[in-house]
Amino acid sequence: MDAVRVALLREVLAGTEWLGATRRFAGVLRGSVVSHGGGLLLVGTPEYEPWHLAAHLVDEAAWSGTPELAPTLVRHEARPSDPAHLAVGLGRLAAARRGETLLVVSPAGPGAPLLERVHDARRAGATVLALGPDGGDLMAMAHESLAVPDGPDLGLDTVQHLVSAAAGENALATPRARRRFRDRLSRLTDQLTAPPPARW
């Protein structure tokens, strides 16, 4: 989904709770990865791997100048022969520590093995965020969650687009981003107002 379609979707959803809800969730996501700087782990269920969200977050990280938004996709069936960005297995969740953020995306409640790993990561100090159906152990365990309705109008894929777009947009407004912009502007001003170099 490109920026034009996201803008149209936002127009359609104007006046509903969804724009505010996805922006709040994206703000927590962005704030968590930027303030802690420990990285973003993204995991789904054995039946649903959030490849699409991972790709959008990588794009938003590049466009917004916030590399912390680029996630590490943790896969249930990762193999050592996979390319490096696809070879991270569930063992990575056991290594999650304070300062890292774990985003769990689940179209249905995750099974007990994944819940145990998420619980262990939380106990180790990782911030846990969840996108999925309302209720259940995952949503109760998460520091921040966004319940997604199961319906044809607004499903998990659509909400992921809204969250990733809002995470990148909001990153442009962070104090750190403003500081980087001011630093670049200051350097440019210095270069433009400096006296010409001496002739050689």
CSV table of C-alpha atoms in Angstrom, one decimal:
chain,number,residue,atom,x,y,z
A,1,MET,CA,0.0,0.0,0.0
A,2,ASP,CA,1.6,3.3,-1.0
A,3,ALA,CA,1.3,6.7,0.6
A,4,VAL,CA,-1.6,7.8,-1.6
A,5,ARG,CA,-3.7,4.7,-0.6
A,6,VAL,CA,-2.8,5.3,3.1
A,7,ALA,CA,-4.0,8.9,2.7
A,8,LEU,CA,-7.2,7.7,1.1
A,9,LEU,CA,-7.7,5.2,3.9
A,10,ARG,CA,-7.2,7.9,6.5
A,11,GLU,CA,-9.9,10.0,4.8
A,12,VAL,CA,-12.3,7.1,4.9
A,13,LEU,CA,-11.5,6.5,8.6
A,14,ALA,CA,-11.7,10.2,9.5
A,15,GLY,CA,-14.0,10.7,12.5
A,16,THR,CA,-13.6,7.1,13.7
A,17,GLU,CA,-11.5,6.0,16.7
A,18,TRP,CA,-9.0,4.2,14.4
A,19,LEU,CA,-6.9,7.1,13.3
A,20,GLY,CA,-6.2,8.1,16.9
A,21,ALA,CA,-5.8,4.5,18.1
A,22,THR,CA,-3.2,3.6,15.4
A,23,ARG,CA,-1.3,6.9,15.9
A,24,ARG,CA,-1.2,6.4,19.6
A,25,PHE,CA,0.1,2.9,19.2
A,26,ALA,CA,2.6,4.0,16.6
A,27,GLY,CA,3.8,6.8,19.0
A,28,VAL,CA,4.4,4.2,21.7
A,29,LEU,CA,6.3,2.0,19.2
A,30,ARG,CA,8.4,4.9,17.9
A,31,GLY,CA,9.0,6.2,21.4
A,32,SER,CA,10.1,2.8,22.7
A,33,VAL,CA,12.6,2.1,20.0
A,34,VAL,CA,14.0,5.7,19.9
A,35,SER,CA,14.3,6.2,23.6
A,36,HIS,CA,15.7,2.8,24.4
A,37,GLY,CA,17.8,2.4,21.3
A,38,GLY,CA,17.9,-1.4,21.8
A,39,GLY,CA,16.3,-2.4,18.6
A,40,LEU,CA,12.9,-3.7,17.5
A,41,LEU,CA,12.1,-7.4,17.3
A,42,LEU,CA,9.0,-8.3,15.2
A,43,VAL,CA,7.4,-11.7,15.5
A,44,GLY,CA,4.2,-13.3,14.3
A,45,THR,CA,2.8,-16.8,14.8
A,46,PRO,CA,3.8,-20.0,13.1
A,47,GLU,CA,0.8,-19.5,10.7
A,48,TYR,CA,1.3,-15.7,10.2
A,49,GLU,CA,4.7,-14.0,9.7
A,50,PRO,CA,4.4,-10.2,9.4
A,51,TRP,CA,6.7,-9.9,6.4
A,52,HIS,CA,4.7,-7.0,5.0
A,53,LEU,CA,4.9,-5.0,8.2
A,54,ALA,CA,8.6,-5.6,8.4
A,55,ALA,CA,9.1,-4.3,4.9
A,56,HIS,CA,7.0,-1.2,5.6
A,57,LEU,CA,8.9,-0.4,8.8
A,58,VAL,CA,12.2,-0.7,7.0
A,59,ASP,CA,10.9,1.8,4.4
A,60,GLU,CA,9.6,4.1,7.1
A,61,ALA,CA,12.9,3.9,9.0
A,62,ALA,CA,14.8,5.0,5.9
A,63,TRP,CA,12.4,7.8,4.9
A,64,SER,CA,12.1,9.2,8.4
A,65,GLY,CA,15.8,9.0,9.3
A,66,THR,CA,14.9,6.8,12.3
A,67,PRO,CA,16.9,3.6,11.8
A,68,GLU,CA,15.6,2.2,15.1
A,69,LEU,CA,12.3,1.6,13.4
A,70,ALA,CA,13.8,-1.1,11.1
A,71,PRO,CA,12.9,-4.4,12.8
A,72,THR,CA,14.6,-7.7,13.1
A,73,LEU,CA,12.0,-10.2,11.8
A,74,VAL,CA,12.0,-13.2,14.1
A,75,ARG,CA,10.8,-16.4,12.3
A,76,HIS,CA,9.4,-19.6,13.6
A,77,GLU,CA,10.9,-21.7,10.8
A,78,ALA,CA,14.2,-19.9,10.2
A,79,ARG,CA,17.0,-21.9,8.8
A,80,PRO,CA,20.7,-21.2,8.8
A,81,SER,CA,20.7,-21.4,5.0
A,82,ASP,CA,18.2,-18.5,4.8
A,83,PRO,CA,19.5,-15.0,3.9
A,84,ALA,CA,20.7,-13.2,7.0
A,85,HIS,CA,17.7,-11.0,7.4
A,86,LEU,CA,15.4,-14.1,7.3
A,87,ALA,CA,17.6,-16.4,9.4
A,88,VAL,CA,16.7,-15.1,12.9
A,89,GLY,CA,14.9,-17.8,14.8
A,90,LEU,CA,12.9,-17.8,18.0
A,91,GLY,CA,16.0,-18.2,20.0
A,92,ARG,CA,16.5,-14.4,19.6
A,93,LEU,CA,13.5,-13.9,21.9
A,94,ALA,CA,15.3,-15.7,24.7
A,95,ALA,CA,18.2,-13.1,24.2
A,96,ALA,CA,15.8,-10.1,24.4
A,97,ARG,CA,16.8,-7.7,27.2
A,98,ARG,CA,16.0,-4.3,28.8
A,99,GLY,CA,16.0,-1.6,26.2
A,100,GLU,CA,14.7,-3.8,23.4
A,101,THR,CA,11.1,-3.7,22.0
A,102,LEU,CA,9.2,-6.8,21.0
A,103,LEU,CA,6.2,-6.3,18.6
A,104,VAL,CA,4.0,-9.4,18.4
A,105,VAL,CA,1.5,-9.5,15.5
A,106,SER,CA,-1.1,-12.2,15.8
A,107,PRO,CA,-4.3,-12.6,13.8
A,108,ALA,CA,-5.6,-15.1,16.3
A,109,GLY,CA,-4.3,-15.8,19.8
A,110,PRO,CA,-0.7,-17.1,19.8
A,111,GLY,CA,-0.1,-20.5,21.1
A,112,ALA,CA,1.4,-21.3,24.5
A,113,PRO,CA,5.0,-21.7,23.3
A,114,LEU,CA,5.1,-18.2,21.8
A,115,LEU,CA,3.4,-16.7,24.9
A,116,GLU,CA,6.0,-18.3,27.1
A,117,ARG,CA,8.8,-16.7,25.1
A,118,VAL,CA,7.1,-13.4,25.1
A,119,HIS,CA,6.6,-13.6,28.8
A,120,ASP,CA,10.3,-14.4,29.3
A,121,ALA,CA,11.3,-11.5,27.2
A,122,ARG,CA,9.1,-9.2,29.2
A,123,ARG,CA,10.6,-10.5,32.5
A,124,ALA,CA,14.0,-9.8,31.1
A,125,GLY,CA,13.0,-6.2,30.6
A,126,ALA,CA,12.0,-6.0,27.0
A,127,THR,CA,9.0,-3.7,26.1
A,128,VAL,CA,6.2,-5.8,24.7
A,129,LEU,CA,3.7,-4.4,22.2
A,130,ALA,CA,0.9,-6.4,20.6
A,131,LEU,CA,-1.3,-6.2,17.5
A,132,GLY,CA,-4.1,-8.7,17.4
A,133,PRO,CA,-7.6,-9.7,18.5
A,134,ASP,CA,-9.1,-8.2,21.6
A,135,GLY,CA,-8.7,-10.0,24.8
A,136,GLY,CA,-6.5,-13.0,25.5
A,137,ASP,CA,-3.2,-13.5,27.3
A,138,LEU,CA,-1.1,-11.7,24.8
A,139,MET,CA,-3.0,-8.5,25.0
A,140,ALA,CA,-3.0,-8.7,28.8
A,141,MET,CA,0.8,-9.3,28.9
A,142,ALA,CA,1.7,-6.4,26.5
A,143,HIS,CA,2.8,-3.0,27.8
A,144,GLU,CA,0.8,-1.5,25.0
A,145,SER,CA,-1.7,-3.3,22.6
A,146,LEU,CA,-4.0,-2.4,19.8
A,147,ALA,CA,-6.9,-4.7,19.4
A,148,VAL,CA,-7.8,-5.3,15.7
A,149,PRO,CA,-11.3,-6.3,14.7
A,150,ASP,CA,-11.8,-9.3,12.5
A,151,GLY,CA,-13.8,-8.0,9.6
A,152,PRO,CA,-13.7,-7.2,5.9
A,153,ASP,CA,-13.6,-3.4,6.4
A,154,LEU,CA,-10.7,-3.0,8.8
A,155,GLY,CA,-8.5,-6.0,9.4
A,156,LEU,CA,-5.0,-6.7,10.6
A,157,ASP,CA,-3.3,-5.9,7.2
A,158,THR,CA,-5.0,-2.5,7.1
A,159,VAL,CA,-4.1,-1.6,10.7
A,160,GLN,CA,-0.5,-2.6,10.1
A,161,HIS,CA,-0.3,-0.1,7.2
A,162,LEU,CA,-1.7,2.7,9.3
A,163,VAL,CA,0.6,1.9,12.2
A,164,SER,CA,3.8,1.7,10.1
A,165,ALA,CA,2.9,5.0,8.2
A,166,ALA,CA,2.2,6.8,11.5
A,167,ALA,CA,5.4,5.5,13.1
A,168,GLY,CA,7.4,7.0,10.2
A,169,GLU,CA,5.5,10.3,10.1
A,170,ASN,CA,5.6,10.8,13.9
A,171,ALA,CA,9.4,10.2,13.8
A,172,LEU,CA,9.8,13.4,11.9
A,173,ALA,CA,8.4,15.3,14.8
A,174,THR,CA,10.6,13.9,17.5
A,175,PRO,CA,13.0,16.3,19.3
A,176,ARG,CA,15.9,14.1,18.0
A,177,ALA,CA,14.8,14.6,14.4
A,178,ARG,CA,14.3,18.3,14.9
A,179,ARG,CA,17.8,18.5,16.4
A,180,ARG,CA,19.3,16.7,13.4
A,181,PHE,CA,17.5,19.0,11.0
A,182,ARG,CA,18.7,22.1,13.0
A,183,ASP,CA,22.3,20.7,12.9
A,184,ARG,CA,22.1,20.2,9.2
A,185,LEU,CA,20.6,23.7,8.7
A,186,SER,CA,23.3,25.2,10.9
A,187,ARG,CA,26.1,23.5,9.0
A,188,LEU,CA,24.6,24.7,5.7
A,189,THR,CA,24.3,28.3,7.0
A,190,ASP,CA,27.9,28.2,8.1
A,191,GLN,CA,29.0,27.0,4.7
A,192,LEU,CA,27.0,29.6,2.8
A,193,THR,CA,28.1,32.5,5.1
A,194,ALA,CA,31.7,31.6,5.4
A,195,PRO,CA,34.3,33.7,3.5
A,196,PRO,CA,35.6,32.2,0.3
A,197,PRO,CA,38.6,30.0,0.6
A,198,ALA,CA,42.0,31.6,0.0
A,199,ARG,CA,43.4,31.2,-3.5
A,200,TRP,CA,46.2,28.7,-4.0
